[in-house]
Tab-separated table of C-alpha atoms and ligand atoms in Angstrom:
chain	number	residue	atom	x	y	z
A	1	MET	CA	16.745	19.069	-19.385
A	2	SER	CA	18.044	21.995	-17.310
A	3	SER	CA	15.086	22.004	-14.953
A	4	PHE	CA	15.098	18.251	-14.430
A	5	PRO	CA	16.039	17.768	-10.758
A	6	PRO	CA	19.849	17.351	-10.678
A	7	TYR	CA	19.748	14.876	-7.799
A	8	LEU	CA	17.632	12.553	-9.932
A	9	LEU	CA	20.176	12.671	-12.743
A	10	GLU	CA	22.902	12.101	-10.187
A	11	GLY	CA	20.949	9.158	-8.786
A	12	TYR	CA	20.465	7.697	-12.237
A	13	ARG	CA	24.207	7.884	-12.857
A	14	THR	CA	24.834	6.054	-9.602
A	15	PHE	CA	22.244	3.465	-10.628
A	16	THR	CA	23.951	2.869	-13.984
A	17	SER	CA	27.398	2.589	-12.446
A	18	GLN	CA	26.553	0.540	-9.360
A	19	ARG	CA	23.244	-1.260	-9.447
A	20	LEU	CA	22.616	-1.750	-13.146
A	21	PRO	CA	25.746	-3.810	-13.848
A	22	THR	CA	24.710	-6.397	-11.269
A	23	GLU	CA	21.075	-6.376	-12.386
A	24	GLN	CA	21.515	-6.008	-16.151
A	25	SER	CA	20.841	-9.650	-16.919
A	26	ARG	CA	17.734	-9.562	-14.746
A	27	TYR	CA	16.417	-6.489	-16.595
A	28	ARG	CA	17.061	-8.217	-19.947
A	29	GLU	CA	15.300	-11.347	-18.831
A	30	LEU	CA	12.351	-9.338	-17.519
A	31	SER	CA	12.139	-7.403	-20.751
A	32	GLU	CA	12.078	-10.588	-22.821
A	33	ARG	CA	9.863	-12.733	-20.628
A	34	GLY	CA	7.757	-10.016	-19.055
A	35	GLN	CA	7.198	-9.406	-15.384
A	36	ALA	CA	5.907	-12.115	-13.066
A	37	PRO	CA	5.904	-10.697	-9.545
A	38	GLU	CA	4.295	-12.905	-6.916
A	39	VAL	CA	3.418	-10.013	-4.655
A	40	MET	CA	1.306	-6.918	-5.063
A	41	VAL	CA	1.751	-4.145	-2.524
A	42	ILE	CA	-0.843	-1.464	-1.916
A	43	GLY	CA	0.913	1.311	-0.071
A	44	CYS	CA	0.763	5.026	0.634
A	45	CYS	CA	2.265	7.747	-1.575
A	46	ASP	CA	4.325	8.863	1.418
A	47	SER	CA	7.924	9.380	0.288
A	48	ARG	CA	9.249	7.685	3.428
A	49	VAL	CA	7.423	4.418	2.828
A	50	SER	CA	8.852	2.882	-0.309
A	51	PRO	CA	7.945	-0.833	-0.517
A	52	GLU	CA	10.955	-1.648	-2.711
A	53	VAL	CA	13.291	-0.125	-0.135
A	54	ILE	CA	11.595	-1.611	2.941
A	55	PHE	CA	11.471	-5.119	1.488
A	56	ASP	CA	14.831	-4.764	-0.269
A	57	VAL	CA	13.627	-6.118	-3.594
A	58	GLY	CA	14.964	-5.837	-7.101
A	59	PRO	CA	13.255	-5.228	-10.437
A	60	GLY	CA	10.269	-7.416	-11.231
A	61	GLU	CA	9.619	-8.533	-7.670
A	62	LEU	CA	6.811	-6.262	-6.507
A	63	PHE	CA	3.772	-4.940	-8.333
A	64	VAL	CA	3.041	-1.717	-6.480
A	65	VAL	CA	0.125	0.675	-6.362
A	66	ARG	CA	0.431	3.655	-4.069
A	67	ASN	CA	-2.233	6.135	-3.106
A	68	ILE	CA	-3.154	8.472	-0.264
A	69	ALA	CA	-3.404	6.355	2.918
A	70	ASN	CA	-3.075	2.968	1.183
A	71	LEU	CA	-6.801	2.632	0.630
A	72	VAL	CA	-8.635	0.085	-1.472
A	73	PRO	CA	-12.114	1.134	-2.566
A	74	VAL	CA	-15.038	-1.242	-2.465
A	75	TYR	CA	-15.842	-3.055	-5.706
A	76	GLN	CA	-17.814	-0.604	-7.843
A	77	PRO	CA	-18.701	-1.854	-11.322
A	78	ASP	CA	-20.299	1.509	-12.104
A	79	GLY	CA	-18.697	2.449	-15.401
A	80	GLY	CA	-16.350	4.929	-13.726
A	81	ALA	CA	-12.557	4.944	-13.915
A	82	HIS	CA	-10.938	3.367	-10.849
A	83	GLY	CA	-7.153	3.344	-10.618
A	84	VAL	CA	-6.642	0.970	-7.714
A	85	SER	CA	-9.249	-1.420	-9.064
A	86	ALA	CA	-7.558	-1.439	-12.470
A	87	ALA	CA	-4.186	-2.275	-10.880
A	88	LEU	CA	-5.836	-4.962	-8.792
A	89	GLU	CA	-7.569	-6.442	-11.808
A	90	TYR	CA	-4.268	-6.613	-13.695
A	91	ALA	CA	-2.302	-8.022	-10.760
A	92	VAL	CA	-4.818	-10.757	-10.039
A	93	GLN	CA	-6.122	-11.669	-13.482
A	94	VAL	CA	-3.007	-11.238	-15.617
A	95	LEU	CA	0.018	-11.446	-13.337
A	96	LYS	CA	-1.704	-13.930	-11.040
A	97	VAL	CA	0.021	-12.634	-7.933
A	98	LYS	CA	-0.072	-14.982	-4.970
A	99	HIS	CA	-0.047	-12.331	-2.269
A	100	ILE	CA	-1.464	-8.851	-1.780
A	101	VAL	CA	0.087	-6.802	1.018
A	102	VAL	CA	-1.641	-3.664	2.268
A	103	LEU	CA	1.122	-1.566	3.787
A	104	GLY	CA	0.030	1.122	6.234
A	105	HIS	CA	2.382	3.394	8.109
A	106	ALA	CA	2.923	5.772	11.005
A	107	GLN	CA	2.547	9.546	10.578
A	108	CYS	CA	0.280	9.141	7.577
A	109	GLY	CA	-0.685	12.575	6.246
A	110	GLY	CA	-3.841	11.233	4.621
A	111	ILE	CA	-5.050	9.737	7.874
A	112	ARG	CA	-4.090	12.906	9.726
A	113	ALA	CA	-6.111	14.999	7.255
A	114	PHE	CA	-9.070	12.719	7.831
A	115	VAL	CA	-8.757	12.766	11.615
A	116	ASP	CA	-8.322	16.547	11.687
A	117	LYS	CA	-11.244	16.987	9.270
A	118	ILE	CA	-9.210	19.493	7.276
A	119	ASP	CA	-10.896	21.969	4.970
A	120	PRO	CA	-10.790	21.115	1.257
A	121	LEU	CA	-7.405	22.028	-0.240
A	122	THR	CA	-8.982	22.802	-3.623
A	123	PRO	CA	-12.575	23.093	-4.861
A	124	GLY	CA	-12.312	19.462	-5.949
A	125	ASP	CA	-11.630	18.321	-2.366
A	126	TYR	CA	-9.944	15.245	-3.753
A	127	ILE	CA	-8.349	14.197	-0.473
A	128	GLY	CA	-11.607	14.651	1.412
A	129	LYS	CA	-13.511	12.556	-1.093
A	130	TRP	CA	-10.803	9.917	-1.230
A	131	MET	CA	-10.564	9.605	2.543
A	132	ALA	CA	-14.365	9.483	2.874
A	133	MET	CA	-14.068	6.045	1.303
A	134	PHE	CA	-12.531	4.892	4.562
A	135	VAL	CA	-15.817	5.368	6.406
A	136	LYS	CA	-18.743	3.046	5.968
A	137	PRO	CA	-22.153	4.675	5.563
A	138	GLY	CA	-23.427	5.666	8.996
A	139	GLU	CA	-20.108	4.915	10.690
A	140	ILE	CA	-18.703	7.488	13.101
A	141	VAL	CA	-14.960	7.621	13.633
A	142	GLU	CA	-14.031	9.570	16.730
A	143	GLN	CA	-11.359	9.858	19.348
A	144	ARG	CA	-12.220	7.664	22.334
A	145	ASP	CA	-12.378	8.819	25.923
A	146	ARG	CA	-8.899	9.037	27.401
A	147	GLU	CA	-7.328	8.171	24.049
A	148	THR	CA	-4.433	10.466	23.177
A	149	MET	CA	-4.371	12.088	19.755
A	150	GLN	CA	-1.307	9.990	18.921
A	151	ASP	CA	-3.077	6.761	19.866
A	152	PHE	CA	-6.159	7.815	17.942
A	153	VAL	CA	-4.161	8.492	14.776
A	154	THR	CA	-2.260	5.209	15.109
A	155	ARG	CA	-5.514	3.328	15.619
A	156	ILE	CA	-6.969	4.865	12.450
A	157	GLU	CA	-3.783	4.218	10.459
A	158	LYS	CA	-4.100	0.546	11.374
A	159	ALA	CA	-7.867	0.587	10.789
A	160	ALA	CA	-7.175	1.783	7.243
A	161	VAL	CA	-5.250	-1.445	6.646
A	162	PHE	CA	-8.164	-3.498	8.019
A	163	ARG	CA	-10.635	-1.554	5.878
A	164	SER	CA	-8.571	-2.065	2.731
A	165	LEU	CA	-8.328	-5.804	3.412
A	166	GLU	CA	-12.071	-5.908	3.959
A	167	ASN	CA	-12.698	-3.985	0.741
A	168	LEU	CA	-10.388	-6.265	-1.232
A	169	MET	CA	-12.781	-9.092	-0.458
A	170	THR	CA	-15.652	-7.194	-2.130
A	171	PHE	CA	-13.967	-7.821	-5.502
A	172	PRO	CA	-15.431	-11.103	-6.791
A	173	PHE	CA	-12.195	-12.099	-8.584
A	174	VAL	CA	-10.230	-11.572	-5.353
A	175	ARG	CA	-12.701	-13.327	-3.084
A	176	LYS	CA	-12.883	-16.352	-5.351
A	177	LEU	CA	-9.121	-16.914	-5.272
A	178	VAL	CA	-8.792	-16.181	-1.554
A	179	GLU	CA	-11.476	-18.751	-0.824
A	180	ARG	CA	-9.625	-21.259	-2.985
A	181	ASN	CA	-6.443	-20.481	-1.058
A	182	GLU	CA	-4.727	-19.400	-4.267
A	183	LEU	CA	-4.395	-15.770	-3.213
A	184	HIS	CA	-3.384	-14.535	0.222
A	185	LEU	CA	-4.134	-11.119	1.707
A	186	HIS	CA	-1.826	-9.565	4.280
A	187	GLY	CA	-1.647	-6.402	6.333
A	188	ALA	CA	1.518	-4.635	7.458
A	189	TYR	CA	2.410	-1.387	9.176
A	190	PHE	CA	5.661	0.524	8.915
A	191	GLY	CA	6.980	2.637	11.775
A	192	VAL	CA	8.787	5.441	9.995
A	193	ALA	CA	10.987	6.686	12.862
A	194	GLU	CA	12.462	3.295	13.775
A	195	GLY	CA	12.122	1.636	10.383
A	196	SER	CA	10.129	-1.042	12.186
A	197	LEU	CA	7.751	-3.420	10.451
A	198	PHE	CA	4.623	-4.952	11.970
A	199	VAL	CA	2.737	-7.738	10.248
A	200	LEU	CA	-0.945	-8.317	10.833
A	201	ASP	CA	-1.882	-11.502	12.626
A	202	GLN	CA	-5.314	-11.806	11.072
A	203	ALA	CA	-6.651	-14.354	13.540
A	204	ALA	CA	-5.752	-12.155	16.520
A	205	LYS	CA	-6.471	-8.927	14.600
A	206	GLU	CA	-3.200	-7.531	15.921
A	207	PHE	CA	-0.037	-6.225	14.348
A	208	ARG	CA	3.088	-8.019	15.539
A	209	GLY	CA	6.606	-6.668	15.267
A	210	VAL	CA	9.018	-8.403	12.915
A	211	ARG	CA	12.485	-8.861	14.345
A	212	GLU	CA	14.929	-6.735	12.441
A	213	SER	CA	17.463	-9.411	11.680
A	214	ALA	CA	16.871	-13.109	11.421
B	301	LIG	ZN1	0.398	7.769	4.290
């Protein structure tokens, strides 16, 4: 217990004294009836981009999977183990979520590693292999003429959201429900510095800022 991070224990104590009393009945209900979130969020591991904090939700409201650069792989029924696909399968088939939100963000380290073509961090090159999923076979992703590095990175961060949405549709059980209008896919982008949220207008293929207070 001594090496357990003290600030986590401190945080847990705050949780039990402040938040838990107001949410205790909700936790009980969720434990008895099981979870039934309507929304799945696919976000990045980045410690600054916590979906529960950004959307101010309580227990049982979001089914979240986080990975490097909020990527969804293409459907691969190849006998391998696929973490995101397993979460997706559970969210759609068992929980029957109504919405899937792919949440990208500014200053994404995974995207930066991809853009900078960093050397493998370990012999496994797990980040390199994971980020390679972002690129379609034969596709070349490069900085455009007169595009600043910042603009290039932002463009790729947003492209990762588009790619994940595209890949979601390669899953037959997702596509079927989307086509029946029983499941809705959304893209969003979080600006870390300002805490700003942009939601993808899929018809216009543009991210539009959400006003901070209604
Ligand atoms: Zn990230």
